[in-house]
Short mmCIF file of C-alpha atoms and ligand atoms in Angstrom, two decimals:
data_model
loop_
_atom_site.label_atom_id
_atom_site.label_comp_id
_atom_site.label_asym_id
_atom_site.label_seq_id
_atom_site.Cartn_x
_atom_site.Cartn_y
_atom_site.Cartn_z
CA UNK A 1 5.06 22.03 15.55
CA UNK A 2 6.01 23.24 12.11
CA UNK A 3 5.02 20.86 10.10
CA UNK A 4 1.56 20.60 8.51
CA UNK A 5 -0.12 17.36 8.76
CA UNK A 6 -1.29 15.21 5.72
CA UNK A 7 -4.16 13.58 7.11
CA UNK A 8 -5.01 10.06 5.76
CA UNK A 9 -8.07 9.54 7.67
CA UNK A 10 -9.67 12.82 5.73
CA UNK A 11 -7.85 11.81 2.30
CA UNK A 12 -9.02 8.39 2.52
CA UNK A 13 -12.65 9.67 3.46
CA UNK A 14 -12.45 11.50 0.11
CA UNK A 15 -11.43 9.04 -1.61
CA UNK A 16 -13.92 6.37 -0.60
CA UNK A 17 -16.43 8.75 -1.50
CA UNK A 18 -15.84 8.81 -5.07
CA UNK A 19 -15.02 5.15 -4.88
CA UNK A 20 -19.03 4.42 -3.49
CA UNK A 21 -20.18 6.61 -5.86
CA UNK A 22 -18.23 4.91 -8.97
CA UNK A 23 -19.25 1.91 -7.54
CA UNK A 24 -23.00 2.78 -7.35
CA UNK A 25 -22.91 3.85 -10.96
CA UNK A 26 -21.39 0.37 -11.94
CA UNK A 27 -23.53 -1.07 -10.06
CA UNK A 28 -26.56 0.62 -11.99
CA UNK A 29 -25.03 -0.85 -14.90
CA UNK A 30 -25.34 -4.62 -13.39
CA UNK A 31 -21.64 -4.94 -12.64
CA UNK A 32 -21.22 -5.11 -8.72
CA UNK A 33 -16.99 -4.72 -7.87
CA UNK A 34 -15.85 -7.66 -6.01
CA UNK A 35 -13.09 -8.69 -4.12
CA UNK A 36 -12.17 -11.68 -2.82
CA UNK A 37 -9.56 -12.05 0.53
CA UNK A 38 -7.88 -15.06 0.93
CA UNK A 39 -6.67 -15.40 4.53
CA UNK A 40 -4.22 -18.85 5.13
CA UNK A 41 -3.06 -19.67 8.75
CA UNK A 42 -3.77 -17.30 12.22
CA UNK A 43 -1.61 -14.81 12.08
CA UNK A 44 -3.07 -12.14 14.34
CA UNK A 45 -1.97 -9.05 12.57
CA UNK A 46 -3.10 -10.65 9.09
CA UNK A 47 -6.47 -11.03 10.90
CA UNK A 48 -7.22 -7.56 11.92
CA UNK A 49 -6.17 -5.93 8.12
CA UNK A 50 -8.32 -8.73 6.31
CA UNK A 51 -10.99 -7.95 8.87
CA UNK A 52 -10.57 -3.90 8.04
CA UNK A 53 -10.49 -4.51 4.32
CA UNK A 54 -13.32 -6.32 4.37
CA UNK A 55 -15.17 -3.92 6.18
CA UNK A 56 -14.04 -1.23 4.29
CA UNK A 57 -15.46 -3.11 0.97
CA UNK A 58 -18.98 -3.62 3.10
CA UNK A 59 -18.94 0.56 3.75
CA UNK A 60 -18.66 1.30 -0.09
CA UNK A 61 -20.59 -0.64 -1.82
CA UNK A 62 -18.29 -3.20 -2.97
CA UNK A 63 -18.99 -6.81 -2.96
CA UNK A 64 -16.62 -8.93 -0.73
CA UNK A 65 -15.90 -12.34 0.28
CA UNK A 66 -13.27 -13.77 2.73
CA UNK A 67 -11.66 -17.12 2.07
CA UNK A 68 -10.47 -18.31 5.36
CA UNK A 69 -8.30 -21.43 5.64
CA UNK A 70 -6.12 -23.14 7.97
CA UNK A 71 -2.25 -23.27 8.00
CA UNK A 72 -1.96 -26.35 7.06
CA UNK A 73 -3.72 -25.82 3.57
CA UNK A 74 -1.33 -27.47 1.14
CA UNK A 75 0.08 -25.05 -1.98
CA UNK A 76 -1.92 -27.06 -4.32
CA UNK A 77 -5.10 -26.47 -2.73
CA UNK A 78 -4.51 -22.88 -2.73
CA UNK A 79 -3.26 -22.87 -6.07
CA UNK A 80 -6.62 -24.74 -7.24
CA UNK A 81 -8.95 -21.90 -5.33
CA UNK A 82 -6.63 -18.70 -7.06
CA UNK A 83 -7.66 -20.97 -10.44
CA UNK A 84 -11.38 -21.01 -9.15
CA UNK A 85 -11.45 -17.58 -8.15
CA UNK A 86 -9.68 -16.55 -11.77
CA UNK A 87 -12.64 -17.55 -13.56
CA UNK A 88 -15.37 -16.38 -10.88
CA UNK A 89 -17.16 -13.61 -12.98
CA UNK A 90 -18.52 -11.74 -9.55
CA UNK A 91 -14.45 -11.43 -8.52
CA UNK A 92 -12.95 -8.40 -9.86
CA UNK A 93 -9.92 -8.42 -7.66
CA UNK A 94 -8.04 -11.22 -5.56
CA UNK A 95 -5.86 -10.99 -2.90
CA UNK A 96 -3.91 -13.34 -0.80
CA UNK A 97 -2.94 -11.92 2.46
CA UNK A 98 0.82 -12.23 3.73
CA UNK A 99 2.69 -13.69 4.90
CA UNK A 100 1.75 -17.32 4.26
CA UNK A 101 2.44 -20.47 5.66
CA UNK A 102 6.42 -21.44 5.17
CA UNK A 103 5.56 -24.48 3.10
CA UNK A 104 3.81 -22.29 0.47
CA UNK A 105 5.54 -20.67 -2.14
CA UNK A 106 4.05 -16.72 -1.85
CA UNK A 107 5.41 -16.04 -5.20
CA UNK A 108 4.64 -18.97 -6.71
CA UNK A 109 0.53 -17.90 -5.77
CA UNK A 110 0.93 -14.59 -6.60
CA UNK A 111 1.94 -15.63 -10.13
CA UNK A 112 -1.40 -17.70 -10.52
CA UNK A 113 -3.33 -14.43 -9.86
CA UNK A 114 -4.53 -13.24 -12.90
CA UNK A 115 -2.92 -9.80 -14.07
CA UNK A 116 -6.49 -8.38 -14.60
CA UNK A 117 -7.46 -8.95 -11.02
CA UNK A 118 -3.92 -8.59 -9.44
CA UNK A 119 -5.46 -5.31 -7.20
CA UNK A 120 -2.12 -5.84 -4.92
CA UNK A 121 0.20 -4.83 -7.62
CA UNK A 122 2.50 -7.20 -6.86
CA UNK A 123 2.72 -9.95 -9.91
CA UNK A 124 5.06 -9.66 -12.30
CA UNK A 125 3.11 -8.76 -14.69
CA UNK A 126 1.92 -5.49 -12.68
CA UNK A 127 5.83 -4.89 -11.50
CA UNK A 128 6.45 -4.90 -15.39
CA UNK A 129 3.83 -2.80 -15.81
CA UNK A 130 4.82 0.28 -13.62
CA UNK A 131 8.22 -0.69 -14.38
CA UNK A 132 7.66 0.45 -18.42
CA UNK A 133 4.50 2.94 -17.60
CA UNK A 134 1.88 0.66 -19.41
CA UNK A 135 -1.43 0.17 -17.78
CA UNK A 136 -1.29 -1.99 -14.46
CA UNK A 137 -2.06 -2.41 -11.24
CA UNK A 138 -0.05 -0.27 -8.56
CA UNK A 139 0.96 -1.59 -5.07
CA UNK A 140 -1.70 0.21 -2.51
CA UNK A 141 0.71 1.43 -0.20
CA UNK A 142 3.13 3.37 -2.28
CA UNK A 143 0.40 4.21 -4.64
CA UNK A 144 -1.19 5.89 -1.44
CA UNK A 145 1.82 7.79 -0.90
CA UNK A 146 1.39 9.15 -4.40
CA UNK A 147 -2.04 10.39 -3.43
CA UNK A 148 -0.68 12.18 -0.51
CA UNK A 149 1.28 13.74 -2.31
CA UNK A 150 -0.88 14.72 -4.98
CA UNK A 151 -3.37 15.84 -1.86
CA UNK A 152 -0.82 18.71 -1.25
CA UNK A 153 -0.15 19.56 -4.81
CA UNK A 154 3.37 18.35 -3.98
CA UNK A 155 5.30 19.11 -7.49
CA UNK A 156 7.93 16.60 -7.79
CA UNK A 157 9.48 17.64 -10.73
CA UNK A 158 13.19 18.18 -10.22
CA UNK A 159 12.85 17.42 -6.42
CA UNK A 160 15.37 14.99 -4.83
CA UNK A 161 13.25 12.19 -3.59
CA UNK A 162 14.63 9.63 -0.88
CA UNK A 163 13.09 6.46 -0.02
CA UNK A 164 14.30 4.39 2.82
CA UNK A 165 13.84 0.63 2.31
CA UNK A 166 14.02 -1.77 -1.09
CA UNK A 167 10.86 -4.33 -0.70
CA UNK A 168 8.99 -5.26 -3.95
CA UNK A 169 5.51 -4.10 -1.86
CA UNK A 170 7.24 -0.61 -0.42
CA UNK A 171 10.34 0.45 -1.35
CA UNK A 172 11.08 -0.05 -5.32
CA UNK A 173 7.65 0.64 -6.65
CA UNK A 174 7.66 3.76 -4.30
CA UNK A 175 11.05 4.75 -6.04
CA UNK A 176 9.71 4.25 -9.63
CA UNK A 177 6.03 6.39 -8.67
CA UNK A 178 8.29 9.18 -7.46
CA UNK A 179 10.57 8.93 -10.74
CA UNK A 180 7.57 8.69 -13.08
CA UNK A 181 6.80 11.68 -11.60
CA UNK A 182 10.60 13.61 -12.73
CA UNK A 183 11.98 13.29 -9.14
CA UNK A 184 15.65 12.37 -8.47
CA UNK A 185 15.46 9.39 -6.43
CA UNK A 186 17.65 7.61 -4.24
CA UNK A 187 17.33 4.16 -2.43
CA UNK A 188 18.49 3.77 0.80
CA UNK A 189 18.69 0.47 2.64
CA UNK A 190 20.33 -1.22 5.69
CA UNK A 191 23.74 -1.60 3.70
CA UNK A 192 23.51 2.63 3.03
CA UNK A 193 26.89 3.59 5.39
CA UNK A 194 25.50 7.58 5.82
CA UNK A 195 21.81 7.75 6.15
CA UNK A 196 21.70 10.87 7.29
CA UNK A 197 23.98 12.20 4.58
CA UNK A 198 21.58 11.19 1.77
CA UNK A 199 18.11 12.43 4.14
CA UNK A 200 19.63 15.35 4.47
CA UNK A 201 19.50 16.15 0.98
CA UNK A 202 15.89 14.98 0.55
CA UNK A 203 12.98 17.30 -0.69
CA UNK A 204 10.69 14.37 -0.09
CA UNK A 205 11.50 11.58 2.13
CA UNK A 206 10.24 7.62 2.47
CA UNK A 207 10.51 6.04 5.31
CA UNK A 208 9.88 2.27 5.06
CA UNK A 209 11.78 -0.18 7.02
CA UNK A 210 9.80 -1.31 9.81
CA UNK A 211 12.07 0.32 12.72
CA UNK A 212 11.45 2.91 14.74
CA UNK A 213 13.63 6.11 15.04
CA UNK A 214 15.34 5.48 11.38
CA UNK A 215 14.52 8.87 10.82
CA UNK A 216 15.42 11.33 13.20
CA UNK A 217 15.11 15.45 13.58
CA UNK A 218 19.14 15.94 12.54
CA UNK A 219 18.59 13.55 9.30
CA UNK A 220 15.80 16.19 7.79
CA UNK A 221 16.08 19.26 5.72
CA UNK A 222 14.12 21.85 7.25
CA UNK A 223 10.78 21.97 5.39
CA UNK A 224 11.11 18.49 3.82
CA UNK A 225 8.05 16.66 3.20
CA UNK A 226 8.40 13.26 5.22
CA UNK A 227 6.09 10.05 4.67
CA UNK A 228 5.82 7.16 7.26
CA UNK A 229 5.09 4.09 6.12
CA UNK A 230 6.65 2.18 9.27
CA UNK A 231 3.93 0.56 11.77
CA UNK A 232 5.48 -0.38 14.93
CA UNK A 233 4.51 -0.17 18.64
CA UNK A 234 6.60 1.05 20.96
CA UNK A 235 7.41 0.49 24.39
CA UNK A 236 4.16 1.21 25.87
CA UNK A 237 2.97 -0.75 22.86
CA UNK A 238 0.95 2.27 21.14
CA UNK A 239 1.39 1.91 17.12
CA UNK A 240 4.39 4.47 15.92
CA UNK A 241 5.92 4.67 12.26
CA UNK A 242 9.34 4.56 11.56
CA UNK A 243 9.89 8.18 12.04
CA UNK A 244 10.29 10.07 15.38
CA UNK A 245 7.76 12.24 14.59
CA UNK A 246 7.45 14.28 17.97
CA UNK A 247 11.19 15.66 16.69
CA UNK A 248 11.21 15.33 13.19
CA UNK A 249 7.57 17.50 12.60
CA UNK A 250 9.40 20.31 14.29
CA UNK A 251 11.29 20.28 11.16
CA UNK A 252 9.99 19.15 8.12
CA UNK A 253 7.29 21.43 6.17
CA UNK A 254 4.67 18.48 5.79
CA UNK A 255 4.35 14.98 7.52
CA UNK A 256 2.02 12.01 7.62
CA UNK A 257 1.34 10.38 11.36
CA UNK A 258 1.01 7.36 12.68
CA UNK A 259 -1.98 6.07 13.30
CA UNK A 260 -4.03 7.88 10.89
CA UNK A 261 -1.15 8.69 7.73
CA UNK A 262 -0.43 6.07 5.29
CA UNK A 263 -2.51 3.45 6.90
CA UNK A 264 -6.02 3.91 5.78
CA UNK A 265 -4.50 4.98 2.67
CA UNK A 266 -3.39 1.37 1.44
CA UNK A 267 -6.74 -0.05 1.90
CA UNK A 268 -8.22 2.98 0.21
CA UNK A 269 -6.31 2.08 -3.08
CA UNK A 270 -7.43 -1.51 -2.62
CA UNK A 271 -11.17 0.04 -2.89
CA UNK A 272 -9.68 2.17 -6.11
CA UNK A 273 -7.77 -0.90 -7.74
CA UNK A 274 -10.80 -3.09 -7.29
CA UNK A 275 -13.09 -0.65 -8.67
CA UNK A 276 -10.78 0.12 -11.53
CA UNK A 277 -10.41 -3.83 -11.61
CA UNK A 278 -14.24 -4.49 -12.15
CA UNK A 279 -14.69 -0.72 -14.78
CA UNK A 280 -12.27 -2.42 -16.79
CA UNK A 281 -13.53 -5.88 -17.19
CA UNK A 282 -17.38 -4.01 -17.80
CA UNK A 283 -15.85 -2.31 -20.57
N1 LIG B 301 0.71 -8.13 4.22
C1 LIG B 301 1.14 -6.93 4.66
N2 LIG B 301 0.79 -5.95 3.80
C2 LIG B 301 0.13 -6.56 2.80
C3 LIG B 301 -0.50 -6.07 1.61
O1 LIG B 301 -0.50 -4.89 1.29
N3 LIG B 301 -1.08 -7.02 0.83
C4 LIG B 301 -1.08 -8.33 1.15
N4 LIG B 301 -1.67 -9.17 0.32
N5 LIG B 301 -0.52 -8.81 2.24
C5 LIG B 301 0.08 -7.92 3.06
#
């Protein structure tokens, strides 16, 4: 292997340090950060990351409730408890898990969130936000990204940035983090002809898609620094990224794994948003 690791488990314990310790000095102040989870439906895999979030709330000193609620909750009724949950004064941060229900409008509830509390990022209001570079909320997982790259002293300045995949959670706030920070940045999506051509290129590549093997050894410049956001399983059904790490860290300079990269990261920026969520509203 060539490639150092970036190791999210250690940056994340870092981080969660400072966050219990911010916490603790709010705290001293009578402010406790809170942050209420609203789950809708059964969705397995939405089950284990509001269980981890929770949890990870309970571990630093943050103040958590879960709002659990079957599928067939009607878009009303969920738009009535974002309303309730707006004016709680003990909720510094709200976020509904997704994917909900079909007969629910996900955008729709994520505009009734309250900008102030939005600790997802992902209201208008917040896209605006990072969008112009006023003050906002960042999306967690891209915003963890940032952090790994800041972990490294990564100076982006000038670099050629590549990110693979255009969601509103992943892909285009990832792009405008990267070009706040004076990278050249390029897009690249499932209607890009030559992937390879434009990885190849890359100081700093992105993957997030949600497929395995979209990046591959040959599609990296040797000594590139190469982020996975991708969480798949493979066919033994152990979790893998979107990058085929095994050949690709015998190229790149620096790389994140999966489990353990980008992962704990997102819900470590959830702790940071809500914290930053509840300093401002103490303020
Ligand atoms: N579903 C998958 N990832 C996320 C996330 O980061 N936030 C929310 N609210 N739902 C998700």
């Amino acid at each position: 292997m060539t490639a150092q690791l970036i190791d999210g488990n250690a940056l994340s314990r870092t981080l969660r340090t400072e966050v219990a310790a911010r916490a603790a000095a709010l705290k001293a102040r009578g402010v406790t950060p809170g942050l209420a989870v609203v789950l809708v439906g059964e969705n397995p895999a939405s089950q284990v990351y509001v269980r981890n979030k929770i949890k990870a709330c309970e571990d630093n000193g943050l103040h958590s409730v879960l709002e659990k609620y079957p599928a067939e909750l009607s878009e009303a009724e969920l738009l009535a408890r974002i309303d309730a949950l707006n004016d709680d004064p003990a909720i510094h941060g709200i976020l509904v898990q997704l994917p909900l229900p079909k007969h629910i409008d996900a955008q729709k509830v994520i505009e009734a969130i309250s900008p102030e509390k939005d600790v997802d990022g992902f209201h208008v209001a917040s896209a605006g936000a990072l969008m112009t570079g006023a003050p906002g909320f960042w999306p967690c997982t891209p915003y963890g990204c940032m952090k790994m790259l800041e972990s490294i002293a990564y100076d982006l300045r000038g670099k050629h940035a590549v990110v693979i995949g255009r969601s509103n959670i992943v892909g285009k706030p990832m792009a405008l983090m990267l070009l706040a920070k004076n990278a050249t940045v390029t897009i690249c999506h499932s209607a890009t002809p030559d992937l390879g051509a434009m990885t190849r290129q890359a100081d700093v590549i992105v993957a997030a898609v949600g497929k395995r093997n979209v990046l591959t050894a040959d599609m990296v410049k040797p000594g590139a620094v190469v982020i996975d956001v991708g969480m798949n399983r493979n066919d033994e059904g152990k979790l893998c990224g979107d990058v085929d790490f095994e050949g690709v860290k015998e190229v790149a300079g620096w790389i994140t794994p999966v489990p353990g990269g980008v992962g704990p990261m997102t819900i470590t920026m959830l702790l940071v948003n809500t914290l930053e969520a509840a300093e401002r509203s103490a303020h």
